[in-house]
PDB file of C-alpha atoms in Angstrom:
ATOM      1  CA  MET S 281      13.801  47.584 -97.122  1.00  0.00           C
ATOM      2  CA  LEU S 282      14.183  43.327 -95.903  1.00  0.00           C
ATOM      3  CA  GLY S 283      17.283  45.246 -94.020  1.00  0.00           C
ATOM      4  CA  PHE S 284      14.672  47.634 -92.138  1.00  0.00           C
ATOM      5  CA  LEU S 285      12.859  44.638 -90.900  1.00  0.00           C
ATOM      6  CA  VAL S 286      15.643  42.905 -89.399  1.00  0.00           C
ATOM      7  CA  ALA S 287      16.962  46.264 -87.875  1.00  0.00           C
ATOM      8  CA  LEU S 288      13.030  45.967 -85.907  1.00  0.00           C
ATOM      9  CA  GLN S 289      13.996  42.438 -85.127  1.00  0.00           C
ATOM     10  CA  ILE S 290      17.199  44.238 -83.635  1.00  0.00           C
ATOM     11  CA  ILE S 291      15.824  46.775 -81.751  1.00  0.00           C
ATOM     12  CA  GLY S 292      13.457  44.224 -79.654  1.00  0.00           C
ATOM     13  CA  LEU S 293      10.762  43.800 -81.202  1.00  0.00           C
ATOM     14  CA  VAL S 294       9.880  40.350 -81.534  1.00  0.00           C
ATOM     15  CA  VAL S 295       7.109  39.208 -83.729  1.00  0.00           C
ATOM     16  CA  ALA S 296       5.120  36.010 -81.717  1.00  0.00           C
ATOM     17  CA  SER S 297       4.974  32.875 -83.328  1.00  0.00           C
ATOM     18  CA  SER S 298       1.733  30.295 -83.501  1.00  0.00           C
ATOM     19  CA  SER S 299       1.061  27.109 -84.473  1.00  0.00           C
ATOM     20  CA  ASP S 300      -2.137  27.377 -85.617  1.00  0.00           C
ATOM     21  CA  LEU S 301      -3.275  27.533 -89.188  1.00  0.00           C
ATOM     22  CA  SER S 302      -2.558  31.512 -89.212  1.00  0.00           C
ATOM     23  CA  ASP S 303       1.337  30.289 -90.369  1.00  0.00           C
ATOM     24  CA  LYS S 304       0.456  29.233 -93.437  1.00  0.00           C
ATOM     25  CA  CYS S 305      -0.457  32.774 -94.038  1.00  0.00           C
ATOM     26  CA  TYR S 306       2.917  33.824 -94.241  1.00  0.00           C
ATOM     27  CA  PHE S 307       4.180  31.656 -97.171  1.00  0.00           C
ATOM     28  CA  ASP S 308       2.860  31.877-100.905  1.00  0.00           C
ATOM     29  CA  PRO S 309       0.378  30.841-101.970  1.00  0.00           C
ATOM     30  CA  LEU S 310      -2.153  31.503 -99.437  1.00  0.00           C
ATOM     31  CA  PRO S 311      -4.053  28.400 -97.734  1.00  0.00           C
ATOM     32  CA  CYS S 312      -7.734  27.973 -99.205  1.00  0.00           C
ATOM     33  CA  ILE S 313      -9.517  29.328 -96.348  1.00  0.00           C
ATOM     34  CA  PRO S 314     -13.386  30.060 -96.529  1.00  0.00           C
ATOM     35  CA  PRO S 315     -14.570  33.903 -95.628  1.00  0.00           C
ATOM     36  CA  SER S 316     -14.958  34.077 -91.517  1.00  0.00           C
ATOM     37  CA  THR S 317     -18.231  35.122 -90.837  1.00  0.00           C
ATOM     38  CA  ASP S 318     -17.669  35.478 -87.191  1.00  0.00           C
ATOM     39  CA  ASN S 319     -18.662  38.466 -85.396  1.00  0.00           C
ATOM     40  CA  ARG S 320     -16.078  38.866 -82.471  1.00  0.00           C
ATOM     41  CA  THR S 321     -15.627  41.051 -79.722  1.00  0.00           C
ATOM     42  CA  ILE S 322     -12.244  43.504 -80.041  1.00  0.00           C
ATOM     43  CA  PRO S 323      -9.650  42.959 -79.124  1.00  0.00           C
ATOM     44  CA  TRP S 324     -10.234  39.586 -80.258  1.00  0.00           C
ATOM     45  CA  GLY S 325      -6.894  37.071 -79.501  1.00  0.00           C
ATOM     46  CA  GLU S 326      -3.439  37.407 -78.342  1.00  0.00           C
ATOM     47  CA  PRO S 327      -0.246  40.458 -78.633  1.00  0.00           C
ATOM     48  CA  THR S 328       1.418  39.464 -81.721  1.00  0.00           C
ATOM     49  CA  ILE S 329       3.865  42.161 -81.245  1.00  0.00           C
ATOM     50  CA  GLN S 330       6.006  41.556 -78.103  1.00  0.00           C
ATOM     51  CA  TYR S 331       9.115  44.207 -77.255  1.00  0.00           C
ATOM     52  CA  ALA S 332      12.496  43.445 -75.466  1.00  0.00           C
ATOM     53  CA  ASN S 333      11.243  44.841 -72.160  1.00  0.00           C
ATOM     54  CA  GLY S 334       8.096  42.116 -71.998  1.00  0.00           C
ATOM     55  CA  THR S 335       5.578  44.489 -72.946  1.00  0.00           C
ATOM     56  CA  THR S 336       3.096  43.696 -76.169  1.00  0.00           C
ATOM     57  CA  CYS S 337       1.438  45.826 -78.452  1.00  0.00           C
ATOM     58  CA  CYS S 338      -1.360  47.103 -78.869  1.00  0.00           C
ATOM     59  CA  SER S 339      -3.965  48.137 -77.107  1.00  0.00           C
ATOM     60  CA  SER S 340      -5.935  49.833 -80.052  1.00  0.00           C
ATOM     61  CA  LEU S 341      -6.415  50.513 -83.457  1.00  0.00           C
ATOM     62  CA  ASP S 342      -5.406  54.048 -83.365  1.00  0.00           C
ATOM     63  CA  GLU S 343      -1.464  52.954 -81.173  1.00  0.00           C
ATOM     64  CA  VAL S 344      -1.511  49.944 -84.562  1.00  0.00           C
ATOM     65  CA  ARG S 345      -1.650  52.759 -86.653  1.00  0.00           C
ATOM     66  CA  ALA S 346       0.380  54.821 -85.343  1.00  0.00           C
ATOM     67  CA  GLN S 347       3.231  52.156 -85.346  1.00  0.00           C
ATOM     68  CA  LEU S 348       1.902  52.337 -89.076  1.00  0.00           C
ATOM     69  CA  ASP S 349       2.536  56.099 -89.670  1.00  0.00           C
ATOM     70  CA  THR S 350       5.844  56.303 -88.289  1.00  0.00           C
ATOM     71  CA  ILE S 351       7.074  52.664 -90.286  1.00  0.00           C
ATOM     72  CA  ASP S 352       5.630  54.274 -93.724  1.00  0.00           C
ATOM     73  CA  ALA S 353       7.190  57.524 -93.170  1.00  0.00           C
ATOM     74  CA  GLN S 354      10.931  55.497 -92.673  1.00  0.00           C
ATOM     75  CA  LEU S 355       9.852  53.329 -95.767  1.00  0.00           C
ATOM     76  CA  LEU S 356       9.212  56.352 -97.738  1.00  0.00           C
ATOM     77  CA  GLN S 357      12.764  57.829 -97.016  1.00  0.00           C
ATOM     78  CA  LEU S 358      14.398  54.019 -97.933  1.00  0.00           C
ATOM     79  CA  LEU S 359      12.118  54.150-101.328  1.00  0.00           C
ATOM     80  CA  SER S 360      13.655  57.572-101.837  1.00  0.00           C
ATOM     81  CA  THR S 361      17.300  56.386-101.608  1.00  0.00           C
ATOM     82  CA  ARG S 362      16.431  53.287-103.760  1.00  0.00           C
ATOM     83  CA  ALA S 363      15.082  55.836-106.684  1.00  0.00           C
ATOM     84  CA  SER S 364      18.402  57.390-106.504  1.00  0.00           C
ATOM     85  CA  TYR S 365      19.874  54.340-107.310  1.00  0.00           C
ATOM     86  CA  VAL S 366      17.483  53.326-109.639  1.00  0.00           C
ATOM     87  CA  ARG S 367      17.616  56.720-111.491  1.00  0.00           C
ATOM     88  CA  GLU S 368      21.871  56.494-111.343  1.00  0.00           C
ATOM     89  CA  ALA S 369      21.617  53.211-113.193  1.00  0.00           C
ATOM     90  CA  THR S 370      20.092  54.626-116.300  1.00  0.00           C
ATOM     91  CA  ARG S 371      23.508  56.391-117.017  1.00  0.00           C
ATOM     92  CA  PHE S 372      24.265  52.721-117.867  1.00  0.00           C
ATOM     93  CA  LYS S 373      21.800  52.185-120.090  1.00  0.00           C
ATOM     94  CA  ALA S 374      22.529  53.592-123.593  1.00  0.00           C
ATOM     95  CA  THR S 375      18.863  53.422-124.788  1.00  0.00           C
ATOM     96  CA  SER S 376      14.979  52.787-123.603  1.00  0.00           C
ATOM     97  CA  ALA S 377      15.284  49.472-124.697  1.00  0.00           C
ATOM     98  CA  ASP S 378      18.027  49.021-122.571  1.00  0.00           C
ATOM     99  CA  VAL S 379      16.120  49.823-119.450  1.00  0.00           C
ATOM    100  CA  ASN S 380      13.981  47.040-118.783  1.00  0.00           C
ATOM    101  CA  ASP S 381      15.514  43.579-118.243  1.00  0.00           C
ATOM    102  CA  PRO S 382      13.292  40.752-117.514  1.00  0.00           C
ATOM    103  CA  SER S 383      15.737  38.638-115.733  1.00  0.00           C
ATOM    104  CA  ARG S 384      17.121  40.966-113.297  1.00  0.00           C
ATOM    105  CA  ASN S 385      13.231  42.395-112.376  1.00  0.00           C
ATOM    106  CA  GLN S 386      12.368  38.666-111.450  1.00  0.00           C
ATOM    107  CA  GLN S 387      15.493  38.427-110.086  1.00  0.00           C
ATOM    108  CA  VAL S 388      14.692  41.059-107.592  1.00  0.00           C
ATOM    109  CA  ILE S 389      11.129  39.656-106.687  1.00  0.00           C
ATOM    110  CA  GLN S 390      11.688  36.282-106.337  1.00  0.00           C
ATOM    111  CA  GLY S 391      14.769  37.271-104.207  1.00  0.00           C
ATOM    112  CA  ALA S 392      12.420  38.763-101.837  1.00  0.00           C
ATOM    113  CA  VAL S 393      10.137  36.420-101.756  1.00  0.00           C
ATOM    114  CA  ASP S 394      12.689  33.767-100.753  1.00  0.00           C
ATOM    115  CA  ALA S 395      14.289  35.919 -98.102  1.00  0.00           C
ATOM    116  CA  ALA S 396      10.521  37.219 -96.311  1.00  0.00           C
ATOM    117  CA  PRO S 397      10.273  34.012 -94.063  1.00  0.00           C
ATOM    118  CA  SER S 398      13.696  34.700 -92.143  1.00  0.00           C
ATOM    119  CA  VAL S 399      12.393  38.091 -91.544  1.00  0.00           C
ATOM    120  CA  HIS S 400       8.715  36.891 -90.512  1.00  0.00           C
ATOM    121  CA  LEU S 401       7.128  38.533 -93.537  1.00  0.00           C
ATOM    122  CA  PRO S 402       4.209  37.079 -95.388  1.00  0.00           C
ATOM    123  CA  GLN S 403       5.689  35.809 -98.628  1.00  0.00           C
ATOM    124  CA  ILE S 404       2.578  37.359-100.661  1.00  0.00           C
ATOM    125  CA  VAL S 405       3.138  40.608 -99.244  1.00  0.00           C
ATOM    126  CA  ALA S 406       7.111  40.660-100.475  1.00  0.00           C
ATOM    127  CA  LYS S 407       5.883  39.292-103.396  1.00  0.00           C
ATOM    128  CA  MET S 408       2.980  42.250-104.645  1.00  0.00           C
ATOM    129  CA  VAL S 409       5.172  44.757-103.233  1.00  0.00           C
ATOM    130  CA  TYR S 410       8.349  43.906-104.864  1.00  0.00           C
ATOM    131  CA  GLU S 411       6.668  43.336-108.579  1.00  0.00           C
ATOM    132  CA  GLY S 412       4.859  47.084-107.887  1.00  0.00           C
ATOM    133  CA  LEU S 413       8.023  48.571-106.448  1.00  0.00           C
ATOM    134  CA  VAL S 414      10.016  46.926-109.881  1.00  0.00           C
ATOM    135  CA  ASN S 415       7.348  47.738-112.166  1.00  0.00           C
ATOM    136  CA  SER S 416       7.277  51.448-111.134  1.00  0.00           C
ATOM    137  CA  SER S 417      11.284  51.331-111.397  1.00  0.00           C
ATOM    138  CA  VAL S 418      11.337  50.419-115.220  1.00  0.00           C
ATOM    139  CA  LEU S 419       8.147  53.418-115.782  1.00  0.00           C
ATOM    140  CA  PHE S 420      10.625  56.092-114.031  1.00  0.00           C
ATOM    141  CA  GLU S 421      13.541  54.483-115.598  1.00  0.00           C
ATOM    142  CA  GLU S 422      11.988  54.903-118.704  1.00  0.00           C
ATOM    143  CA  CYS S 423      11.230  58.831-117.850  1.00  0.00           C
ATOM    144  CA  ILE S 424      14.184  59.442-117.326  1.00  0.00           C
ATOM    145  CA  VAL S 425      16.181  58.074-120.399  1.00  0.00           C
ATOM    146  CA  SER S 426      13.414  60.131-122.278  1.00  0.00           C
ATOM    147  CA  ALA S 427      13.451  62.879-120.581  1.00  0.00           C
ATOM    148  CA  ALA S 428      17.352  63.673-120.450  1.00  0.00           C
ATOM    149  CA  PRO S 429      18.923  65.668-122.907  1.00  0.00           C
ATOM    150  CA  ILE S 430      21.522  65.037-125.820  1.00  0.00           C
ATOM    151  CA  PHE S 431      24.445  66.631-125.983  1.00  0.00           C
ATOM    152  CA  ARG S 432      26.503  67.461-129.133  1.00  0.00           C
ATOM    153  CA  SER S 433      29.394  69.233-129.216  1.00  0.00           C
ATOM    154  CA  TYR S 434      30.673  70.961-132.522  1.00  0.00           C
ATOM    155  CA  PRO S 435      34.132  73.432-132.906  1.00  0.00           C
ATOM    156  CA  PHE S 436      32.517  75.200-136.014  1.00  0.00           C
ATOM    157  CA  LEU S 437      29.265  76.421-137.328  1.00  0.00           C
ATOM    158  CA  ILE S 438      29.219  77.613-140.673  1.00  0.00           C
ATOM    159  CA  VAL S 439      26.135  79.730-141.350  1.00  0.00           C
ATOM    160  CA  ARG S 440      25.268  81.233-144.801  1.00  0.00           C
ATOM    161  CA  LYS S 441      24.478  84.494-145.506  1.00  0.00           C
ATOM    162  CA  VAL S 442      23.166  86.388-148.432  1.00  0.00           C
ATOM    163  CA  GLN S 443      26.261  87.997-149.366  1.00  0.00           C
ATOM    164  CA  HIS S 444      29.035  85.654-147.224  1.00  0.00           C
ATOM    165  CA  ILE S 445      29.360  83.389-144.812  1.00  0.00           C
ATOM    166  CA  ARG S 446      30.621  83.680-141.391  1.00  0.00           C
ATOM    167  CA  LEU S 447      32.181  81.156-139.021  1.00  0.00           C
ATOM    168  CA  PHE S 448      31.056  81.082-135.328  1.00  0.00           C
ATOM    169  CA  GLN S 449      32.961  78.935-132.581  1.00  0.00           C
ATOM    170  CA  ARG S 450      30.355  77.704-130.494  1.00  0.00           C
ATOM    171  CA  CYS S 451      28.399  74.504-129.137  1.00  0.00           C
ATOM    172  CA  TRP S 452      25.093  73.475-129.227  1.00  0.00           C
ATOM    173  CA  LYS S 453      22.438  71.362-127.333  1.00  0.00           C
ATOM    174  CA  ILE S 454      19.441  69.898-128.918  1.00  0.00           C
ATOM    175  CA  LYS S 455      16.454  69.455-126.955  1.00  0.00           C
ATOM    176  CA  PRO S 456      14.342  66.041-127.678  1.00  0.00           C
ATOM    177  CA  ASP S 457      10.979  68.137-126.934  1.00  0.00           C
ATOM    178  CA  GLU S 458      11.404  70.739-130.141  1.00  0.00           C
ATOM    179  CA  LEU S 459      14.418  69.933-132.096  1.00  0.00           C
ATOM    180  CA  SER S 460      15.792  73.088-131.955  1.00  0.00           C
ATOM    181  CA  VAL S 461      19.413  74.572-131.594  1.00  0.00           C
ATOM    182  CA  TRP S 462      20.754  77.158-129.329  1.00  0.00           C
ATOM    183  CA  TYR S 463      24.469  78.894-130.219  1.00  0.00           C
ATOM    184  CA  LEU S 464      26.449  81.786-129.324  1.00  0.00           C
ATOM    185  CA  CYS S 465      28.749  83.182-131.547  1.00  0.00           C
ATOM    186  CA  ARG S 466      32.298  84.736-130.611  1.00  0.00           C
ATOM    187  CA  CYS S 467      30.664  88.599-132.208  1.00  0.00           C
ATOM    188  CA  ALA S 468      27.431  88.373-131.662  1.00  0.00           C
ATOM    189  CA  ARG S 469      24.311  87.815-129.399  1.00  0.00           C
ATOM    190  CA  PRO S 470      23.320  84.754-128.694  1.00  0.00           C
ATOM    191  CA  ARG S 471      20.825  83.668-130.852  1.00  0.00           C
ATOM    192  CA  ARG S 472      18.251  80.660-131.925  1.00  0.00           C
ATOM    193  CA  ILE S 473      18.004  79.279-134.820  1.00  0.00           C
ATOM    194  CA  ARG S 474      15.467  76.049-135.854  1.00  0.00           C
ATOM    195  CA  TRP S 475      17.190  72.744-136.537  1.00  0.00           C
ATOM    196  CA  SER S 476      16.471  70.446-139.360  1.00  0.00           C
ATOM    197  CA  PRO S 477      18.752  67.618-140.225  1.00  0.00           C
ATOM    198  CA  GLY S 478      21.076  68.166-142.865  1.00  0.00           C
ATOM    199  CA  ALA S 479      20.925  72.085-142.247  1.00  0.00           C
ATOM    200  CA  PHE S 480      24.267  74.083-142.495  1.00  0.00           C
ATOM    201  CA  GLY S 481      26.143  70.638-144.331  1.00  0.00           C
ATOM    202  CA  ILE S 482      26.050  69.632-140.530  1.00  0.00           C
ATOM    203  CA  ALA S 483      24.885  65.695-140.198  1.00  0.00           C
ATOM    204  CA  SER S 484      22.694  65.062-136.752  1.00  0.00           C
TER     205      SER S 484
END
């Protein structure tokens, strides 16, 4: 997302700067300023966004919101891509306990906060957005790890019958939700049996 903000500057979007107290609003912690009680005539102040061609934004609240909607759509695409890599990370974590890495989480959050001024992003925005992003990503990872099916393969399964023993070549999959076993028999139709630990003399 920081790269996206840098891209806005590259294509000609310039955020005007000022030397008043509002500059301190870009840093964390925020300055202690009493709430304003002014009733201002809108639009008040000077435009703070200037394009490379010299024009400024914006002339109305609707224009501002239209730009925000466009940016939000692009952010969603970036978040979707990020979530794909978050999911990929779960493949390298053996257990649910491996998902949450507090030191890594803090590194990501602090990295965003530290880099925010270089792209003229308020640090409080970077901090709260990345805290939410990281924490929600942990929940997403935990869900993926818990929902992933467990595959176990065995070359043979001995099924005891009343009068005889049959040997079937098969592969099974244990479903975490109901601990059931599906198997294919070489000389019979596919059947479904209920699994219990130690059934048929095979350890789970």
